[in-house]
GROMACS .gro file of N, CA and C in nm:
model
  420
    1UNK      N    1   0.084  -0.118   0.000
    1UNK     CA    2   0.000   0.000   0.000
    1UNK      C    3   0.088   0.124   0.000
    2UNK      N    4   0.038   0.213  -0.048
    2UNK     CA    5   0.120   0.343  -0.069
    2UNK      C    6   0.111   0.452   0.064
    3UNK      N    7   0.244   0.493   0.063
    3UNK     CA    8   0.273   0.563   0.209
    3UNK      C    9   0.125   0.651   0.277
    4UNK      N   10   0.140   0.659   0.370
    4UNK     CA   11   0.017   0.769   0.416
    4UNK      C   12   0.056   0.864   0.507
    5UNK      N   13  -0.008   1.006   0.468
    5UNK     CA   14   0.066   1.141   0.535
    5UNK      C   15   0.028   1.099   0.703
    6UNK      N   16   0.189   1.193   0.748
    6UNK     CA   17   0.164   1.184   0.918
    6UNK      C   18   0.026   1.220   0.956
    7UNK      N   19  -0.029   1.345   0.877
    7UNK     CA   20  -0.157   1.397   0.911
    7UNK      C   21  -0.279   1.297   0.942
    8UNK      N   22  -0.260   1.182   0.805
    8UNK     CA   23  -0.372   1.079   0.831
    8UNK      C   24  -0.338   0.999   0.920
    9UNK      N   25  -0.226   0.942   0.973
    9UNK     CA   26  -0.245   0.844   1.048
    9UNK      C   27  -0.267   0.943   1.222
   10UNK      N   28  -0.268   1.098   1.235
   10UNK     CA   29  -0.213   1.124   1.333
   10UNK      C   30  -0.390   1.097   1.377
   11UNK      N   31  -0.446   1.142   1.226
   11UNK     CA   32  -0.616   1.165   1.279
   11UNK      C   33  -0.661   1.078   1.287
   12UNK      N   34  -0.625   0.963   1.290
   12UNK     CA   35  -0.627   0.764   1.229
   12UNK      C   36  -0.634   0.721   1.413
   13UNK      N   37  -0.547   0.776   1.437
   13UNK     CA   38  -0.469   0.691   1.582
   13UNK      C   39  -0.568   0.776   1.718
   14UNK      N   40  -0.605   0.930   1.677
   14UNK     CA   41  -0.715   1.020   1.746
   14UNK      C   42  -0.836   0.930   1.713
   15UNK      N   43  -0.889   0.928   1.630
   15UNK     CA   44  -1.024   0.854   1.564
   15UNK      C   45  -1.043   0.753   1.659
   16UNK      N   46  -0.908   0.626   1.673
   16UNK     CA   47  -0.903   0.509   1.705
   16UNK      C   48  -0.927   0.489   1.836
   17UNK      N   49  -0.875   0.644   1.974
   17UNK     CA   50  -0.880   0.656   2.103
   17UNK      C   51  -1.023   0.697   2.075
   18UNK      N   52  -1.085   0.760   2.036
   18UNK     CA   53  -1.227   0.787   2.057
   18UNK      C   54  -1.296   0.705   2.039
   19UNK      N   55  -1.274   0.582   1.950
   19UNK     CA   56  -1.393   0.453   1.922
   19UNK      C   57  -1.388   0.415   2.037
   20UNK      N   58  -1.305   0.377   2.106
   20UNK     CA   59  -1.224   0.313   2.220
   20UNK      C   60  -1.301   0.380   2.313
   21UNK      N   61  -1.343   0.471   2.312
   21UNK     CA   62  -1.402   0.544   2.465
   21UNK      C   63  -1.550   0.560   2.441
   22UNK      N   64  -1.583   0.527   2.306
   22UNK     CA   65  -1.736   0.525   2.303
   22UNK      C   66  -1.828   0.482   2.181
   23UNK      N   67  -1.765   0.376   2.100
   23UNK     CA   68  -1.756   0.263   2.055
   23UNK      C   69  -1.742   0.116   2.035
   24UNK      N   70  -1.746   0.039   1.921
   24UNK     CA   71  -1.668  -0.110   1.923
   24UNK      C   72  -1.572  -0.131   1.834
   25UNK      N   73  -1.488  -0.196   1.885
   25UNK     CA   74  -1.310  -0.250   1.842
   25UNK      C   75  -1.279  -0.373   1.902
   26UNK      N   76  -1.229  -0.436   1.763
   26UNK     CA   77  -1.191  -0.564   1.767
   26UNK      C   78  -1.036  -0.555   1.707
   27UNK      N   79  -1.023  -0.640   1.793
   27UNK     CA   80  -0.847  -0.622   1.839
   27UNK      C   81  -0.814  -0.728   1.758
   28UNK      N   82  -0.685  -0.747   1.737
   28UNK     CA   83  -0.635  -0.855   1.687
   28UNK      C   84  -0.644  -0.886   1.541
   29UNK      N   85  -0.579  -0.996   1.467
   29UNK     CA   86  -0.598  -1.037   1.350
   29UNK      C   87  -0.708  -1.141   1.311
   30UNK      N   88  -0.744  -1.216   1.429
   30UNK     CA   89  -0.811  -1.333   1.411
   30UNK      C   90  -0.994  -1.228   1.452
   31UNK      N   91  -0.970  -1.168   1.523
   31UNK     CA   92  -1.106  -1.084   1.584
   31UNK      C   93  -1.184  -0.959   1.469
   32UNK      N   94  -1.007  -0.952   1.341
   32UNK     CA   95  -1.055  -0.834   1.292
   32UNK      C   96  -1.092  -0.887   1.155
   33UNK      N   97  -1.031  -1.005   1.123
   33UNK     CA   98  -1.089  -1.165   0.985
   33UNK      C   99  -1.228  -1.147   1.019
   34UNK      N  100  -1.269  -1.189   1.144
   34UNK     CA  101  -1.383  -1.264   1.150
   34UNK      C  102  -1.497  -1.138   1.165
   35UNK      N  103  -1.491  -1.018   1.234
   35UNK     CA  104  -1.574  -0.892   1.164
   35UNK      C  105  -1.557  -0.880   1.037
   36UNK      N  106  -1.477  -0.858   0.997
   36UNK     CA  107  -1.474  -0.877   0.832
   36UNK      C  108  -1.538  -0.922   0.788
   37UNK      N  109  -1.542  -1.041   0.774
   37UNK     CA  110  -1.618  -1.184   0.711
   37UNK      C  111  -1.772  -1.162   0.740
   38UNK      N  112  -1.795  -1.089   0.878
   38UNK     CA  113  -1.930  -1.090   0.955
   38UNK      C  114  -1.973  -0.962   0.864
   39UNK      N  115  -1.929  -0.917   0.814
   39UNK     CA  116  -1.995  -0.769   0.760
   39UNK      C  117  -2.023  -0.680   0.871
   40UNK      N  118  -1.974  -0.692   1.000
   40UNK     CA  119  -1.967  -0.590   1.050
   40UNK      C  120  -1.838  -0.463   1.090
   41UNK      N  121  -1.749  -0.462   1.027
   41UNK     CA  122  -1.611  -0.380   0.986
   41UNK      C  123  -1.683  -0.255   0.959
   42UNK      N  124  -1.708  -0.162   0.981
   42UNK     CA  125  -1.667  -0.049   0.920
   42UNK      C  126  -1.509  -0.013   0.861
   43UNK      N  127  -1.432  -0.013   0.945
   43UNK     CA  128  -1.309   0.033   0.901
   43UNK      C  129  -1.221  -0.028   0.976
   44UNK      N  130  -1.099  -0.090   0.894
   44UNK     CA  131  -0.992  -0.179   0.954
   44UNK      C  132  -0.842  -0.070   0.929
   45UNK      N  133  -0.763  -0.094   1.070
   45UNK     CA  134  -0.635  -0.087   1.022
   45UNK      C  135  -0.539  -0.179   1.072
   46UNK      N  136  -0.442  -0.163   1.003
   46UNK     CA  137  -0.331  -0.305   1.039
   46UNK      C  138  -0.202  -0.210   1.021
   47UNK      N  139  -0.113  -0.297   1.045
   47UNK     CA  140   0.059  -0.267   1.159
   47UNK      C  141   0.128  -0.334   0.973
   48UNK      N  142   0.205  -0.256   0.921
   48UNK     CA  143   0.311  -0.329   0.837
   48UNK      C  144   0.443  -0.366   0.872
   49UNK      N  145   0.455  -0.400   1.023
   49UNK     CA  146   0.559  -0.421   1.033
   49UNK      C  147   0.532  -0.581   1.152
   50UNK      N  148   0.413  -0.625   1.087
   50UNK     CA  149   0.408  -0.782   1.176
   50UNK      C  150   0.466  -0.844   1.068
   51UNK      N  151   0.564  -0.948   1.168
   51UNK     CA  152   0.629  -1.080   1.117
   51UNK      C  153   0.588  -1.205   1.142
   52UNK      N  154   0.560  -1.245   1.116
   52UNK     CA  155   0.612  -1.311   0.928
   52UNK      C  156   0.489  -1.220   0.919
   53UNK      N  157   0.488  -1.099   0.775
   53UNK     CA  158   0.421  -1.067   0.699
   53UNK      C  159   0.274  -1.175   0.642
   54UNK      N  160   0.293  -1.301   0.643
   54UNK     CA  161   0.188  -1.365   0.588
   54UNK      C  162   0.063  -1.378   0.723
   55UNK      N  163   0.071  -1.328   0.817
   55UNK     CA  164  -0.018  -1.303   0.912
   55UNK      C  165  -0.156  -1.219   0.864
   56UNK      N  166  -0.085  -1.112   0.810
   56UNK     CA  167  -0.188  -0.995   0.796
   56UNK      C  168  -0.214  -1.016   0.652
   57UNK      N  169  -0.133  -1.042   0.573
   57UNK     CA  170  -0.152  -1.056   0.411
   57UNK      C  171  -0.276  -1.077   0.343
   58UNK      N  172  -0.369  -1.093   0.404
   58UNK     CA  173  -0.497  -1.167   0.377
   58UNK      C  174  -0.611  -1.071   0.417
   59UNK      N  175  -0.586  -0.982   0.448
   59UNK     CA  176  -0.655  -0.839   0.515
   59UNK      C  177  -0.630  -0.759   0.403
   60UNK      N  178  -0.585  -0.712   0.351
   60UNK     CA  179  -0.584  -0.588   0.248
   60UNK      C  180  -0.666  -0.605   0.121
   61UNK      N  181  -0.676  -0.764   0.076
   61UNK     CA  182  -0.773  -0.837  -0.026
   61UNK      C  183  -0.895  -0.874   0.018
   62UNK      N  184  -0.883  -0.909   0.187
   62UNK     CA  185  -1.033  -0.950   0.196
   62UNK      C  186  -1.127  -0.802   0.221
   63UNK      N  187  -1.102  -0.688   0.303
   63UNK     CA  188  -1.155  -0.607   0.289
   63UNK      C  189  -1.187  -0.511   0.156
   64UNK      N  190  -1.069  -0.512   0.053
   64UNK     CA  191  -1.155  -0.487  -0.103
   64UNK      C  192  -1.289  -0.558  -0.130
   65UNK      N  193  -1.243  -0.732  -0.091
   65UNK     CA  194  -1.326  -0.791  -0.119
   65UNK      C  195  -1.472  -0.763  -0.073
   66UNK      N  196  -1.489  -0.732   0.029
   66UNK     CA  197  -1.598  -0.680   0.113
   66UNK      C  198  -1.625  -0.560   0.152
   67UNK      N  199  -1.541  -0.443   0.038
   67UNK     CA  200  -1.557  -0.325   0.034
   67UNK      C  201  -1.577  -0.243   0.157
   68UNK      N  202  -1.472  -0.265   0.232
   68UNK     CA  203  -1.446  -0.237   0.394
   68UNK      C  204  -1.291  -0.127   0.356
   69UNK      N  205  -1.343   0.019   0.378
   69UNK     CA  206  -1.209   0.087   0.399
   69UNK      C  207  -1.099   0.087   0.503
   70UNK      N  208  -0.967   0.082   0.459
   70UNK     CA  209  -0.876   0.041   0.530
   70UNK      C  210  -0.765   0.084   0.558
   71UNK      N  211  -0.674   0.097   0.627
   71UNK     CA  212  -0.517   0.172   0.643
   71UNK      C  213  -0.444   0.088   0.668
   72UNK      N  214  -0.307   0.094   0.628
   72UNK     CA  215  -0.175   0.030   0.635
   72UNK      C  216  -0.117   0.148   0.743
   73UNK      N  217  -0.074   0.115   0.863
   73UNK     CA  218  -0.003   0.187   0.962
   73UNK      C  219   0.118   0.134   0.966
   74UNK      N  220   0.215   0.231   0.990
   74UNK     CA  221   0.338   0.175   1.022
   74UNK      C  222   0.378   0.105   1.127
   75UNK      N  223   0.337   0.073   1.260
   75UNK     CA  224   0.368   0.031   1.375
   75UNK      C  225   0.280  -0.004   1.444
   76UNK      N  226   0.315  -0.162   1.481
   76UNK     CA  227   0.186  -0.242   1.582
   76UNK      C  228   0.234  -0.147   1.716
   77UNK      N  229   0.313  -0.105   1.771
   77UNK     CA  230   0.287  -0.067   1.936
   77UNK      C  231   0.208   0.071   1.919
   78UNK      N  232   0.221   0.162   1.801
   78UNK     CA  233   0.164   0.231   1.808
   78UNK      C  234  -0.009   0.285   1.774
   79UNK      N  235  -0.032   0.115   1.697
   79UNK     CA  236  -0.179   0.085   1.681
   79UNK      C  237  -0.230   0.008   1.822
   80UNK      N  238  -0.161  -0.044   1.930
   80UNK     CA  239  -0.187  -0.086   2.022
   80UNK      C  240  -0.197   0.066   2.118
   81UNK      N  241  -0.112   0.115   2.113
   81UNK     CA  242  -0.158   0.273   2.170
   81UNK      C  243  -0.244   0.303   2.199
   82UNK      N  244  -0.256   0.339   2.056
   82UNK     CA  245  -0.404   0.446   2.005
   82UNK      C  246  -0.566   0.390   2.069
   83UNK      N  247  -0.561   0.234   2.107
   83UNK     CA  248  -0.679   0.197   2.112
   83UNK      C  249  -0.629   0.155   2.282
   84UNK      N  250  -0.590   0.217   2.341
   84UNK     CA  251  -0.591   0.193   2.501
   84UNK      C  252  -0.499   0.048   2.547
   85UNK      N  253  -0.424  -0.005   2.440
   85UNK     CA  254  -0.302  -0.111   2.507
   85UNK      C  255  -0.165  -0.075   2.544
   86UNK      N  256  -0.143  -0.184   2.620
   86UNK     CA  257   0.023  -0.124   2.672
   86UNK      C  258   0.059  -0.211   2.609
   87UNK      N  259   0.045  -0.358   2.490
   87UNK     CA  260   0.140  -0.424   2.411
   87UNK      C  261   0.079  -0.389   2.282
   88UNK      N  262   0.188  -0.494   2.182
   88UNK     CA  263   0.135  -0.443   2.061
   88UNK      C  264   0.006  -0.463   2.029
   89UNK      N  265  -0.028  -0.437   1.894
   89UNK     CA  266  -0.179  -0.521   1.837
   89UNK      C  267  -0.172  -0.469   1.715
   90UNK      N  268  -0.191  -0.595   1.616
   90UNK     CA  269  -0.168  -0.628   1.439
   90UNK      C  270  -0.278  -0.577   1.347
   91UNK      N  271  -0.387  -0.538   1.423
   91UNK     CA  272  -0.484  -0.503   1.342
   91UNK      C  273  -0.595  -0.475   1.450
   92UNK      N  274  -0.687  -0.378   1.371
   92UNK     CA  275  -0.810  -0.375   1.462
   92UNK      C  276  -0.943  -0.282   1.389
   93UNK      N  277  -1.000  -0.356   1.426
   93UNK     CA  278  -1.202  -0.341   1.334
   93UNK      C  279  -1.286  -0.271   1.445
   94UNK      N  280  -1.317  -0.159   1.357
   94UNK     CA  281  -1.369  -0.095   1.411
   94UNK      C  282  -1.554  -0.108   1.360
   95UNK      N  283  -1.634  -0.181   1.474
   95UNK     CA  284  -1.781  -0.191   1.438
   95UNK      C  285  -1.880  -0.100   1.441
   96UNK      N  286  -1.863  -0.018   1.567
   96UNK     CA  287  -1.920   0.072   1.564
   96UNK      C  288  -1.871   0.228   1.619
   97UNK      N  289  -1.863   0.329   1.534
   97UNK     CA  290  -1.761   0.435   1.580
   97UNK      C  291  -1.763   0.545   1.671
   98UNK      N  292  -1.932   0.536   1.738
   98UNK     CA  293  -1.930   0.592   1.816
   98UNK      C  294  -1.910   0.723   1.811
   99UNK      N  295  -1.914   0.819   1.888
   99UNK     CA  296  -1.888   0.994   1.906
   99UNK      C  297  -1.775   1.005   1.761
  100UNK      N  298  -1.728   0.884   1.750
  100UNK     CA  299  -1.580   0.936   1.626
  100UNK      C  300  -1.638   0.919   1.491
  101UNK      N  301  -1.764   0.910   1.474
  101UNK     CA  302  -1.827   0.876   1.336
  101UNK      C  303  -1.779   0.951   1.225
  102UNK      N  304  -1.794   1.104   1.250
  102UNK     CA  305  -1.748   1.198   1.172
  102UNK      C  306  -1.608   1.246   1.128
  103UNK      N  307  -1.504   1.182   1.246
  103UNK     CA  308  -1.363   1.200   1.219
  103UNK      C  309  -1.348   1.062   1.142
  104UNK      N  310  -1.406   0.951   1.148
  104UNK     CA  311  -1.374   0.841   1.120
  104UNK      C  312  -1.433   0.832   0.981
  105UNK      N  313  -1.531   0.921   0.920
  105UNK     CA  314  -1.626   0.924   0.772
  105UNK      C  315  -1.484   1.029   0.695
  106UNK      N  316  -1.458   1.115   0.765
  106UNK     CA  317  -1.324   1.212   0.694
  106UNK      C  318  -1.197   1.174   0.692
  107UNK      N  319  -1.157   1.064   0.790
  107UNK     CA  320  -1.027   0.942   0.733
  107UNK      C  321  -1.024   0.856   0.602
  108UNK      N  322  -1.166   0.819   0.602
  108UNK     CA  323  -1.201   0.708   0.546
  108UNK      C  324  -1.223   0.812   0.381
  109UNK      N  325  -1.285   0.904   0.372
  109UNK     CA  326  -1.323   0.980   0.272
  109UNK      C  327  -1.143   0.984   0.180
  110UNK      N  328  -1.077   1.039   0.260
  110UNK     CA  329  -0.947   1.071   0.244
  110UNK      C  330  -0.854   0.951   0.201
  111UNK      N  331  -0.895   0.809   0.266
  111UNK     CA  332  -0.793   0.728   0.224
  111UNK      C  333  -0.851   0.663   0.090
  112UNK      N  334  -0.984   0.695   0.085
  112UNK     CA  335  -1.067   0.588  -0.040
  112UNK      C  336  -1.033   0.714  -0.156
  113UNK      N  337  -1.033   0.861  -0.160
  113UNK     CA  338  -0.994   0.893  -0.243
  113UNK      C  339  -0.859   0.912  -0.332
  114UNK      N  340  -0.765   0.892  -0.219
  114UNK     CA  341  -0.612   0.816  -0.277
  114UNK      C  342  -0.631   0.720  -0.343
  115UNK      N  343  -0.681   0.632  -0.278
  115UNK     CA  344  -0.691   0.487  -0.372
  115UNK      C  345  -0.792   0.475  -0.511
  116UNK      N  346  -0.857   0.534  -0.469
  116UNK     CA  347  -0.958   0.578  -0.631
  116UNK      C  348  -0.863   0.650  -0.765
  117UNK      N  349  -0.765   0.763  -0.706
  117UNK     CA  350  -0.690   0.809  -0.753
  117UNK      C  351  -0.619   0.747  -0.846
  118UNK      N  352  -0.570   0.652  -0.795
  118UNK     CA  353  -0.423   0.548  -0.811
  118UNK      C  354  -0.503   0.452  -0.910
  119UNK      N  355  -0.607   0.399  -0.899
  119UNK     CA  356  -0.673   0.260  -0.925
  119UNK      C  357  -0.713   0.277  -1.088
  120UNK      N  358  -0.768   0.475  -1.107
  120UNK     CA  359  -0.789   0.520  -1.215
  120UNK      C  360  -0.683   0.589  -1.259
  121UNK      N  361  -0.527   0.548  -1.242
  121UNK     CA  362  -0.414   0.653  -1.320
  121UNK      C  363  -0.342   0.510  -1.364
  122UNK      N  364  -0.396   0.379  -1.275
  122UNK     CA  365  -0.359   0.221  -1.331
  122UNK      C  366  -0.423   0.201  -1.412
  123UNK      N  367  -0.551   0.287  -1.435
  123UNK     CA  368  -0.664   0.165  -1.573
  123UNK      C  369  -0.584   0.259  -1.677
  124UNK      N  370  -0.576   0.406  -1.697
  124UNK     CA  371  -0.533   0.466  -1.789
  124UNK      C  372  -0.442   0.430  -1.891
  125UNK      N  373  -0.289   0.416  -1.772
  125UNK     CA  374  -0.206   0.315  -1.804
  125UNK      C  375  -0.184   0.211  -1.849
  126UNK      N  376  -0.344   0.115  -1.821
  126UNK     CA  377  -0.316  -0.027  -1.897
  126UNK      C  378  -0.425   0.010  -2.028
  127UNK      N  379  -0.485   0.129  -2.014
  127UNK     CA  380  -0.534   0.175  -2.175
  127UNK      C  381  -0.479   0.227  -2.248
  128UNK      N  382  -0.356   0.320  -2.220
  128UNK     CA  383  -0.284   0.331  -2.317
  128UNK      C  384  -0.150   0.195  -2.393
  129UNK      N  385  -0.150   0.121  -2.261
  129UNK     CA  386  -0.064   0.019  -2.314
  129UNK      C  387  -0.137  -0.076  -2.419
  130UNK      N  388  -0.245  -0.102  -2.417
  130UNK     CA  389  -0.338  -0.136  -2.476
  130UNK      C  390  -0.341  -0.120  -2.641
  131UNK      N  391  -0.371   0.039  -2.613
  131UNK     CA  392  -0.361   0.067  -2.732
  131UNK      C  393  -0.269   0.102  -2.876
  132UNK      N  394  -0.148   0.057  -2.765
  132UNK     CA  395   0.025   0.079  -2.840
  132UNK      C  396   0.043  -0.073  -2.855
  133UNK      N  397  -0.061  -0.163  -2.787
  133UNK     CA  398  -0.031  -0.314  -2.852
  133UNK      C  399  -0.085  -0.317  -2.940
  134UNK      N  400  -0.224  -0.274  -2.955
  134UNK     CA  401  -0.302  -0.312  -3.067
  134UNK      C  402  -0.247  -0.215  -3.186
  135UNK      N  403  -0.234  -0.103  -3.166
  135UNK     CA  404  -0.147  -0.026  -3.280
  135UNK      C  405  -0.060  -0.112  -3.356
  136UNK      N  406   0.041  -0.204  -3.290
  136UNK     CA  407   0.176  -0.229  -3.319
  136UNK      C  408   0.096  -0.365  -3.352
  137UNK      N  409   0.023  -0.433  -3.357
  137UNK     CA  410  -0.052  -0.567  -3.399
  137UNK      C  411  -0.120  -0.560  -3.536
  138UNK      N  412  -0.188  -0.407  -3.565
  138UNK     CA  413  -0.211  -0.373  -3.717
  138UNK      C  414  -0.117  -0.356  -3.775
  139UNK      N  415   0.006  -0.279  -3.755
  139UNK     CA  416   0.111  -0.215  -3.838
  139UNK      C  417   0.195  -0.367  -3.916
  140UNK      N  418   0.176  -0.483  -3.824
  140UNK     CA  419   0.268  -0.612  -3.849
  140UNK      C  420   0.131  -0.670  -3.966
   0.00000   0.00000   0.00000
């Protein structure tokens, strides 16, 4: 996933203490799969720096899959932080957001329009490649 400004994660990790104080959050990787799966996720974020990487790997596809917006954070102690732990934590689903609805609709606004960005400057790209194959397929 492509980097994300200090700004978003600073309002990411604020958002995350407020679900926490008057909301629901599901901790963990196995707690934040299975909201997922449940359709009840609003919004997931996860730690890119859990090892072995194939832990979380399965989170960034299944929430496309289930059209659940999402963040790549740099640091599990500091996603364990944000949501009231003193150890780490790999991921965490947020069900219901509580008083943070509105900071949490303007994260989410912000990270889905990066990725919309990117997703339509990739189709472009594979339309112009496209069309320099098929060019070069008449000319032969």
């Amino acid at each position: 996933m492509a980097e994300v400004s200090k700004e978003i994660l600073d309002n990411t990790y604020e958002a995350l203490q407020s679900v926490k104080q008057s909301g629901k959050i599901k901790k963990g990787v196995n707690e934040t799969t299975k909201s997922i799966e449940r359709g009840m996720a609003m919004f997931v974020a996860y730690a890119s720096d859990v090892q072995p990487a194939e832990i979380i790997a399965h989170l960034p596809k299944l929430c496309e899959d289930k059209k659940v917006p999402f963040i790549e954070v740099p640091s599990k102690l500091d996603l364990g932080k944000a949501i009231g732990l003193n150890v780490q934590c790999s991921a965490v689903s947020v069900e219901n957001a509580g008083s943070a609805e509105s900071s949490l609709k303007s994260i989410i606004s912000k990270i889905t329009g990066k990725s919309s960005e990117k997703k339509e400057s990739q189709a472009k790209e594979a339309k112009k490649e496209e069309a320099k194959e098929s060019a070069s397929e008449k000319k032969e």
